[in-house]
PDB file of C-alpha atoms in Angstrom:
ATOM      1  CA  UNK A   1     -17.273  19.503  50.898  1.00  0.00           C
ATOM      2  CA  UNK A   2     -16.226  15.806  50.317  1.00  0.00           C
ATOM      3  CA  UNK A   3     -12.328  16.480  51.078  1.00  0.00           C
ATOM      4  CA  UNK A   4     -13.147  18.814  54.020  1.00  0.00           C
ATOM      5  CA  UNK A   5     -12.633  15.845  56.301  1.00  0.00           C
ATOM      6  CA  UNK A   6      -9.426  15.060  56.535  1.00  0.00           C
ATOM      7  CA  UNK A   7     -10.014  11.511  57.329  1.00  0.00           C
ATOM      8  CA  UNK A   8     -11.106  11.094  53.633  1.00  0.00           C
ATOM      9  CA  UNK A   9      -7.933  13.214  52.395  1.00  0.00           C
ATOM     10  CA  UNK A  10      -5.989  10.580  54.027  1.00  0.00           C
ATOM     11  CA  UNK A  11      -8.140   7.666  52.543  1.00  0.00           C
ATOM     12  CA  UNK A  12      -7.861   8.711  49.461  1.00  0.00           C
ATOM     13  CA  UNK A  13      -4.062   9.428  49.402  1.00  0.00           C
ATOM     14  CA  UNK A  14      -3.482   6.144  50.769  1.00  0.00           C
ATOM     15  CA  UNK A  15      -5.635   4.793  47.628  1.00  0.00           C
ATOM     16  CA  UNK A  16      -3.123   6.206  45.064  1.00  0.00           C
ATOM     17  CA  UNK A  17      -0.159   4.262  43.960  1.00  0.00           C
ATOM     18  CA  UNK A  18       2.267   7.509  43.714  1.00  0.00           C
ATOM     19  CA  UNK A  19       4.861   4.489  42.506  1.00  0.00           C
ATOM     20  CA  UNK A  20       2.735   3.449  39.341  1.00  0.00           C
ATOM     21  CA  UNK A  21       2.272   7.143  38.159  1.00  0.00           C
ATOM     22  CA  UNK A  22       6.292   7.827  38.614  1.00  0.00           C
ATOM     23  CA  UNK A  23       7.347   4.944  36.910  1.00  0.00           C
ATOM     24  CA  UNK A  24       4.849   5.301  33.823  1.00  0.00           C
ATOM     25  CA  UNK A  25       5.644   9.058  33.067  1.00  0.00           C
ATOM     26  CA  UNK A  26       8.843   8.690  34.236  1.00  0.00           C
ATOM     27  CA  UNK A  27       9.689   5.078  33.022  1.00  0.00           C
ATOM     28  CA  UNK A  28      10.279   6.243  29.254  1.00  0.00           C
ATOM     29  CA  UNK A  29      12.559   8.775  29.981  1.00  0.00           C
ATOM     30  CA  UNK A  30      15.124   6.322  31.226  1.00  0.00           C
ATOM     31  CA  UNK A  31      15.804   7.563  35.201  1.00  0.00           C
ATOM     32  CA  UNK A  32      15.239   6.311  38.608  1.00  0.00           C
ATOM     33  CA  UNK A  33      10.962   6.160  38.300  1.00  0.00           C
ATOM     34  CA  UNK A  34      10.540   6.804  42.382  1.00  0.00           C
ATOM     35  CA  UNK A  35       7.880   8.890  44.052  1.00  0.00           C
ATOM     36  CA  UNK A  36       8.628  12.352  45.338  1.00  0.00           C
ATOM     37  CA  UNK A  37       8.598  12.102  49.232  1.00  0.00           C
ATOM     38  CA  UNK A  38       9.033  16.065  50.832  1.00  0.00           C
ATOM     39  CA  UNK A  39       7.015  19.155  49.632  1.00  0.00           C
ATOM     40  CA  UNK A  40       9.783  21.507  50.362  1.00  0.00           C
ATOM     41  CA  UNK A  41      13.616  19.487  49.705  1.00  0.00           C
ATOM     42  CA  UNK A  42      14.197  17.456  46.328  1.00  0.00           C
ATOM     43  CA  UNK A  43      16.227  14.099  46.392  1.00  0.00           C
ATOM     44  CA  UNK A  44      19.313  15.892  44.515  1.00  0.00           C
ATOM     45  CA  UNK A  45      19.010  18.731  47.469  1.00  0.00           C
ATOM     46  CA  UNK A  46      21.217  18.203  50.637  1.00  0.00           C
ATOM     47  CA  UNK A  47      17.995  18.172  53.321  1.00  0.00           C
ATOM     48  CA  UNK A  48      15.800  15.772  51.642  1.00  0.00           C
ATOM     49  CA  UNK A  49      14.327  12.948  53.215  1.00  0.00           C
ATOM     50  CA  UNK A  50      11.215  11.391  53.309  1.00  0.00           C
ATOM     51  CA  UNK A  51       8.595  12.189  55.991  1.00  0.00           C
ATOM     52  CA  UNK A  52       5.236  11.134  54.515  1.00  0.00           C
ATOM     53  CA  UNK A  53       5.000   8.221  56.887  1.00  0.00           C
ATOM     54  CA  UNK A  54       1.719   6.175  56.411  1.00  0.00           C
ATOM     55  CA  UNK A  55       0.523   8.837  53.632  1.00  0.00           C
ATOM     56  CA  UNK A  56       3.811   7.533  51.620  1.00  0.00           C
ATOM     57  CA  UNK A  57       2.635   3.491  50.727  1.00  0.00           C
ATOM     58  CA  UNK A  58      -0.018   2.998  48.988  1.00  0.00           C
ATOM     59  CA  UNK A  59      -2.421   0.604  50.801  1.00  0.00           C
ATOM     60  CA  UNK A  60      -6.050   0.262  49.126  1.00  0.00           C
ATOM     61  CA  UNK A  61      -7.409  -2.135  51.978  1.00  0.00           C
ATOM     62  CA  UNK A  62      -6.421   0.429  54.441  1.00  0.00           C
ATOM     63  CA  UNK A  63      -8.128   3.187  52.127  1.00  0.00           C
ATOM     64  CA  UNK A  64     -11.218   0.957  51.842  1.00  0.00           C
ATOM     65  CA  UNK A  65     -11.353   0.690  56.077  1.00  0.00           C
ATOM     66  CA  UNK A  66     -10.818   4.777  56.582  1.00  0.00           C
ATOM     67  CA  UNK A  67     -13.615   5.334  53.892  1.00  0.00           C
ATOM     68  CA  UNK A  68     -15.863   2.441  56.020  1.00  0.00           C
ATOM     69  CA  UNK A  69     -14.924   4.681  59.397  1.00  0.00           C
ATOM     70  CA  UNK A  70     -15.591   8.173  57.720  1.00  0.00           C
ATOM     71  CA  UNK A  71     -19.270   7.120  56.956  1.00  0.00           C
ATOM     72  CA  UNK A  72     -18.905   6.624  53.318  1.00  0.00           C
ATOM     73  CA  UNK A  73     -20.394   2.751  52.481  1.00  0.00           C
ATOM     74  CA  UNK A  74     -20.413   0.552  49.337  1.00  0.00           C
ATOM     75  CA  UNK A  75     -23.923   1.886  47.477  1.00  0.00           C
ATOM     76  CA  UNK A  76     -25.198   0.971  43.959  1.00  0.00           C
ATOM     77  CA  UNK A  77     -22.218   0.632  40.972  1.00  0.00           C
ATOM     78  CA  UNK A  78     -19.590   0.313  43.710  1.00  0.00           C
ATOM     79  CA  UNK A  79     -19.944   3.868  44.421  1.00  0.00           C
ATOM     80  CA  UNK A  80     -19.397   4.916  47.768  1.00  0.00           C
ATOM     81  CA  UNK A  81     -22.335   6.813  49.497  1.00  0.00           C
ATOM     82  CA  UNK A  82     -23.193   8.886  52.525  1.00  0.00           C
ATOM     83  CA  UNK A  83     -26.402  10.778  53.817  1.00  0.00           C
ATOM     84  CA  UNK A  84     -27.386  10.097  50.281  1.00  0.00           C
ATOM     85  CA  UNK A  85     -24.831  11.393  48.465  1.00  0.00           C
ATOM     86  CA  UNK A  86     -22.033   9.781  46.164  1.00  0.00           C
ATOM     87  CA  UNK A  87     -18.815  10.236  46.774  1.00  0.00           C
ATOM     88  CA  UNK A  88     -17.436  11.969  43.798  1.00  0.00           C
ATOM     89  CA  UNK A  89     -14.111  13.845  43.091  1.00  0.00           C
ATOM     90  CA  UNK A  90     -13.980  16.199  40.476  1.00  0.00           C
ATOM     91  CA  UNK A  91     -10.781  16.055  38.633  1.00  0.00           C
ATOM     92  CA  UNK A  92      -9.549  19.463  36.815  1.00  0.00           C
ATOM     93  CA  UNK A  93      -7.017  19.299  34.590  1.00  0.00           C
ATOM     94  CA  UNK A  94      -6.081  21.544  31.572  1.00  0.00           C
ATOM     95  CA  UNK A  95      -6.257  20.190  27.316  1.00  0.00           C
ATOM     96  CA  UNK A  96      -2.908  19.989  25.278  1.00  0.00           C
ATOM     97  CA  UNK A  97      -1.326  18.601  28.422  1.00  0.00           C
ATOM     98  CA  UNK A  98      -0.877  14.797  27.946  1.00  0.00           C
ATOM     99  CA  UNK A  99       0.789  13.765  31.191  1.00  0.00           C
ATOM    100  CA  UNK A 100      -2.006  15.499  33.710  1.00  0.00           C
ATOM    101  CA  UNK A 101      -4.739  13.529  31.253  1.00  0.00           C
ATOM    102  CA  UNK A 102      -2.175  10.275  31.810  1.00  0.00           C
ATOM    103  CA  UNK A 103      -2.091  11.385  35.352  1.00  0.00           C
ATOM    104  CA  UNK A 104      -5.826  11.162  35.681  1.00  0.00           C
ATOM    105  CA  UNK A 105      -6.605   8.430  33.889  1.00  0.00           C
ATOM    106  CA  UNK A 106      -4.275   6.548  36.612  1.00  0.00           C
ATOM    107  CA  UNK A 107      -5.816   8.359  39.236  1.00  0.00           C
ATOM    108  CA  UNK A 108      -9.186   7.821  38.441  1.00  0.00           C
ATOM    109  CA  UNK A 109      -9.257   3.883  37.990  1.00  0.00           C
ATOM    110  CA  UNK A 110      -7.057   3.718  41.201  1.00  0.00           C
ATOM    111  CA  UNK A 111      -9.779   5.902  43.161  1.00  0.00           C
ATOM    112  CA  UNK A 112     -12.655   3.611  41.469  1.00  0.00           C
ATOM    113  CA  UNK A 113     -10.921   0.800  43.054  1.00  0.00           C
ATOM    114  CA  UNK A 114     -12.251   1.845  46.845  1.00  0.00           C
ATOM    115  CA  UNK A 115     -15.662   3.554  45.295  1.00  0.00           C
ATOM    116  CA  UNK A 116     -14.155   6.416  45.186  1.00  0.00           C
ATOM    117  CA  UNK A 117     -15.823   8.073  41.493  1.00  0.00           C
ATOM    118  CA  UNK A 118     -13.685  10.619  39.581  1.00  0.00           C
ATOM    119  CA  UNK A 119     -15.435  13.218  37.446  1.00  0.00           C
ATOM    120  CA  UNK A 120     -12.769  14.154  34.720  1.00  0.00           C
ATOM    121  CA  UNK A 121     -13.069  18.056  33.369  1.00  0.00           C
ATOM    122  CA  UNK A 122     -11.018  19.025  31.344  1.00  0.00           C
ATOM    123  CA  UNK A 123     -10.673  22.929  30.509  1.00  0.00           C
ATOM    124  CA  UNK A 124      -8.660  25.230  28.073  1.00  0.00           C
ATOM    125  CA  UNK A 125      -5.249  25.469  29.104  1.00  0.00           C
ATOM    126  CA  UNK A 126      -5.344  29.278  28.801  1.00  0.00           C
ATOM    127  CA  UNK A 127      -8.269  29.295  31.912  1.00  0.00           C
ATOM    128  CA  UNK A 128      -6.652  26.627  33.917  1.00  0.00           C
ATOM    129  CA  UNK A 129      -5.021  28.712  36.425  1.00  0.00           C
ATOM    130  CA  UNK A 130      -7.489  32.243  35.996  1.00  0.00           C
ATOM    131  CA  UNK A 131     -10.618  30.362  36.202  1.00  0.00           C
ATOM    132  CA  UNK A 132      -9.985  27.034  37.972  1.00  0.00           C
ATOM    133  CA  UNK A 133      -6.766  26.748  39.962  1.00  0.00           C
ATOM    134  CA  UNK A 134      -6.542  30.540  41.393  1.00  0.00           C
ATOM    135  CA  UNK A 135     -10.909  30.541  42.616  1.00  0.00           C
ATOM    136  CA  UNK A 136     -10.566  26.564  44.122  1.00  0.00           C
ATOM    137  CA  UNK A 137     -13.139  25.410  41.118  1.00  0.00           C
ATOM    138  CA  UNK A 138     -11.889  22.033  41.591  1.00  0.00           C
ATOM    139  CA  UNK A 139     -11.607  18.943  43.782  1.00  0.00           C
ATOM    140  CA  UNK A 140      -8.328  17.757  42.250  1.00  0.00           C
ATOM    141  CA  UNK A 141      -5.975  18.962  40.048  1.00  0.00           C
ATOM    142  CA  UNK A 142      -2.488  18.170  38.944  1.00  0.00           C
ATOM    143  CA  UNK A 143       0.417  20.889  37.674  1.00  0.00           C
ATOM    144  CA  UNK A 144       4.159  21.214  38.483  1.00  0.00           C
ATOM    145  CA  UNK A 145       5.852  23.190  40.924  1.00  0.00           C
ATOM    146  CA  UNK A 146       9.674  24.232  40.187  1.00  0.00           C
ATOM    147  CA  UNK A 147      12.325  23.376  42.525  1.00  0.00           C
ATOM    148  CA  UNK A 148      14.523  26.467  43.512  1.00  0.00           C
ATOM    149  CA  UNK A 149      17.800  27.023  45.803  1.00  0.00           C
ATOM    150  CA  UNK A 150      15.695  28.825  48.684  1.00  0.00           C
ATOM    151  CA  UNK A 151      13.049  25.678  49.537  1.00  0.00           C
ATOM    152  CA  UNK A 152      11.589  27.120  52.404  1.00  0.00           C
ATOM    153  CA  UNK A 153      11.070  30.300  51.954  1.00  0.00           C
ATOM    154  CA  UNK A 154      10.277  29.815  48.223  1.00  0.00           C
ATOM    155  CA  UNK A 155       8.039  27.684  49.307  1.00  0.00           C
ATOM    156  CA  UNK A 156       5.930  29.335  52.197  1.00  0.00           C
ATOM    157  CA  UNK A 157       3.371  31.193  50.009  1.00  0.00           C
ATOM    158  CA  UNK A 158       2.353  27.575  49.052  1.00  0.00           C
ATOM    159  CA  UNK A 159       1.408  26.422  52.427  1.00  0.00           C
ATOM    160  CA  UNK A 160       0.665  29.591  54.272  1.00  0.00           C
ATOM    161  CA  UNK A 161      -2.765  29.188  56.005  1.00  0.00           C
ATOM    162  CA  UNK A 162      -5.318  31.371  53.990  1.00  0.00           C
ATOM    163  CA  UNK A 163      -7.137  34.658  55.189  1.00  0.00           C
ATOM    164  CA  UNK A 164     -10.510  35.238  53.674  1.00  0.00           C
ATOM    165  CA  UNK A 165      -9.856  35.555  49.892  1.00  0.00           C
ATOM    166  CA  UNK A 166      -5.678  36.185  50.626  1.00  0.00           C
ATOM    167  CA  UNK A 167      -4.888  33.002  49.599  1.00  0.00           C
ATOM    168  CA  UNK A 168      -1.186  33.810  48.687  1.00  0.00           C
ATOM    169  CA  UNK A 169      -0.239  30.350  46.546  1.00  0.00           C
ATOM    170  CA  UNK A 170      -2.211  28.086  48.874  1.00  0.00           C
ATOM    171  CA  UNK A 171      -4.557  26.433  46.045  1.00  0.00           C
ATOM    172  CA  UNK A 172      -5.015  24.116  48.614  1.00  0.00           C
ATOM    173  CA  UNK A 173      -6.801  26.636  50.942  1.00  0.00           C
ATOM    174  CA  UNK A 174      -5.370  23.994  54.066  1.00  0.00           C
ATOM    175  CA  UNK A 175      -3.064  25.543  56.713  1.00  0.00           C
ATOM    176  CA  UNK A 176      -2.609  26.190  60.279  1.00  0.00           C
ATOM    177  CA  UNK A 177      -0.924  29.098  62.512  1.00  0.00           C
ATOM    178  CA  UNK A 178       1.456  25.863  64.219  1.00  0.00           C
ATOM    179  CA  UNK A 179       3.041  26.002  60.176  1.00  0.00           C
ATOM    180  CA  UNK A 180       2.986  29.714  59.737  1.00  0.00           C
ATOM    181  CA  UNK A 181       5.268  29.375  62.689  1.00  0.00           C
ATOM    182  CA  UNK A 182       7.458  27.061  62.337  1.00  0.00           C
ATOM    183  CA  UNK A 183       8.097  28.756  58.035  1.00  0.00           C
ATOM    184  CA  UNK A 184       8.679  31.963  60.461  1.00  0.00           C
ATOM    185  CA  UNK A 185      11.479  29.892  62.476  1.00  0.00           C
ATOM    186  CA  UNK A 186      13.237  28.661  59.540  1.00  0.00           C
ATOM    187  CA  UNK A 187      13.255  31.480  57.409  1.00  0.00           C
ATOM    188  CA  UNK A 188      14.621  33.598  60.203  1.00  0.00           C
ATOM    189  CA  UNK A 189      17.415  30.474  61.393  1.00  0.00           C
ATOM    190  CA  UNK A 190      20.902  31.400  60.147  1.00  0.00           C
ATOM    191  CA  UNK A 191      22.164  27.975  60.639  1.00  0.00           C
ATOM    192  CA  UNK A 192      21.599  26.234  57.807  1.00  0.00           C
ATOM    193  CA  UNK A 193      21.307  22.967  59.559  1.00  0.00           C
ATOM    194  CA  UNK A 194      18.730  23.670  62.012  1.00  0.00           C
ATOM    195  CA  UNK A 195      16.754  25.411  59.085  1.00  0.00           C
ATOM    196  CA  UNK A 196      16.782  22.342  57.076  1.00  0.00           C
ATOM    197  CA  UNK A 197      15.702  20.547  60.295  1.00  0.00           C
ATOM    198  CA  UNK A 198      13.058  23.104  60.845  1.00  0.00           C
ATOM    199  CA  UNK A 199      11.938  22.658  56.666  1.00  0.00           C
ATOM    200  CA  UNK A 200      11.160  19.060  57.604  1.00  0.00           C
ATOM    201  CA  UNK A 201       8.939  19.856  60.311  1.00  0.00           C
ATOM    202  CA  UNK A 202       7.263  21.709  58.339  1.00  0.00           C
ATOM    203  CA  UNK A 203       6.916  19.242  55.348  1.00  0.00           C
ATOM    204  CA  UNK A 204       5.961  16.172  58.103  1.00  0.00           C
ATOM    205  CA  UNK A 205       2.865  18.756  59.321  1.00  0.00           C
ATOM    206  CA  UNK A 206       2.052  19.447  55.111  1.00  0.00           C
ATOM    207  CA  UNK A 207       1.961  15.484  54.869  1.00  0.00           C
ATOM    208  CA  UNK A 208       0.052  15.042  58.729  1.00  0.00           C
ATOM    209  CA  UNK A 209      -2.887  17.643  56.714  1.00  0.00           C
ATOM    210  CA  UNK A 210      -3.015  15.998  53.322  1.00  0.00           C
ATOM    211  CA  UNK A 211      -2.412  19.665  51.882  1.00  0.00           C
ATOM    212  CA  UNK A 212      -1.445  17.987  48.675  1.00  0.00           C
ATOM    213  CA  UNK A 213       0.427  14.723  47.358  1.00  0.00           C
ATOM    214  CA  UNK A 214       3.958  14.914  45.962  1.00  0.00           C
ATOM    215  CA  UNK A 215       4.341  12.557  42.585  1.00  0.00           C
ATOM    216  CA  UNK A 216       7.492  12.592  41.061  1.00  0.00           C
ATOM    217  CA  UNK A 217      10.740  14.911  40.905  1.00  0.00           C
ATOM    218  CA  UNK A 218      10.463  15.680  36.991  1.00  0.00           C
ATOM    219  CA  UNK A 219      13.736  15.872  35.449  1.00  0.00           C
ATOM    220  CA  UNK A 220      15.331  18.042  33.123  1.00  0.00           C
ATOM    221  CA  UNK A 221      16.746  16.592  29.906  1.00  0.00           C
ATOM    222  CA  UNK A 222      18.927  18.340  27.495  1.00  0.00           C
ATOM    223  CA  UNK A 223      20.633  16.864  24.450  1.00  0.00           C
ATOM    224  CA  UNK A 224      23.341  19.575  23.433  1.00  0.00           C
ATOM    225  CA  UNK A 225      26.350  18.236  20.968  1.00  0.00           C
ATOM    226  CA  UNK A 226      29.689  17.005  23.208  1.00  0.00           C
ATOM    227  CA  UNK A 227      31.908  20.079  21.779  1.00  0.00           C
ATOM    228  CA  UNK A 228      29.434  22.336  23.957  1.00  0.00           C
ATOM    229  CA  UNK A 229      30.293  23.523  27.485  1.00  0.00           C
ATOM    230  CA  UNK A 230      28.468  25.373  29.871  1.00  0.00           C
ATOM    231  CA  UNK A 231      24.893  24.651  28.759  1.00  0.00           C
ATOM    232  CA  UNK A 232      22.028  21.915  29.627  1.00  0.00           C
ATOM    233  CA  UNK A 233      20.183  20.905  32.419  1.00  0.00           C
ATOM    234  CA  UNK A 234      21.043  22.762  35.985  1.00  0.00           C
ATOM    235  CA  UNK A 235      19.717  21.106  38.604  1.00  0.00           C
ATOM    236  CA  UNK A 236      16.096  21.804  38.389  1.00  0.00           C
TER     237      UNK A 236
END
């Protein structure tokens, strides 16, 4: 109910330091530590460029002000509260997984920041997806997407607005018919340029919604002995 308004999605993207989070999971693995910026192009594909705008910095006085205008006001413990209700985000993420707990833990002292208070759970790994993920049990979550050499349309099952219980990929459950039609346009442009053009529409209207935040472009690492060819890390 919390994140229906989209006012408070925005808030509370604005709250998280997408920076911090790349460079301490990325950091130790020795590349560029820089947050992921499109939902749809990564930085090593020809189309990428970064449209999150305002929803891109991270600006916890500017958080703090949207909360104030959305209704939700300093109460007891620094907990934000509104028509008697705490503002609470429950966090799902599955065991065995040590970066979505590192994830969280960053997450959840960065929301507690603007009174913002995050409710870890933490479930099997094998019901992650069945039980959580798949039925929207959750208020946040965390998992990896793959990169792939068809972005749009391999993406468009993500974003597609939701019918009833036909949710395609959309764990997000937020779309519109304005982004069905412009995935429509691109996947049926033949000119590669204006389809790319078209893909970051779309990912400027996925930001404009707060469907879900980008982190980090995880990379592929491969140690393999110099006398081998052909084999290692391709891309994504």
């Amino acid at each position: 109910e919390v994140l229906k308004d989209i006012q408070v999605r925005r808030a509370l993207a604005l709250a998280i330091d997408r920076e911090q989070i790349a460079r301490t999971l990325l950091g130790p693995l020795g590349v560029s530590a820089v947050p992921l910026n499109n939902h749809l192009f990564m930085p090593n594909q020809k189309g990428y460029q970064d449209n999150a705008g305002q929803l891109g910095t991270y600006d916890r006085e500017q958080a703090s002000t949207m909360l104030d205008t959305a209704g939700w006001k300093p109460g007891p413990a620094g907990v934000r509260m509104k028509d008697g209700k705490p503002l609470t985000i429950r966090f799902v993420i599955p065991s065995q997984v040590a970066t979505s707990l590192q994830e969280l833990q960053l997450i959840q002292a960065m929301l507690n920041a603007v009174g913002a208070k995050v409710d870890s759970q933490v479930v099997p790994t094998g019901d992650f997806f069945d039980k959580y993920v798949r039925p929207g049990n959750f208020e946040f979550t965390v998992f990896s997407w793959l990169g792939g050499v068809f972005p749009i349309s391999g993406n468009k099952s993500i974003y597609a607005k939701p019918t009833g219980d036909k949710i395609q990929q959309n764990y997000a459950r937020v779309g519109s018919d304005e982004l069905d039609a412009l995935f429509d346009r691109a996947t049926a442009e033949f000119d590669p340029d204006k389809a790319i053009a078209l893909g970051n529409e779309i990912d400027a209207m996925i930001w404009a919604e707060v469907h879900s935040l980008t982190t980090y472009q995880r990379p592929e690492i491969v140690a393999v002995t110099s006398k081998l060819a052909n084999f290692g890390a391709f891309g994504f």
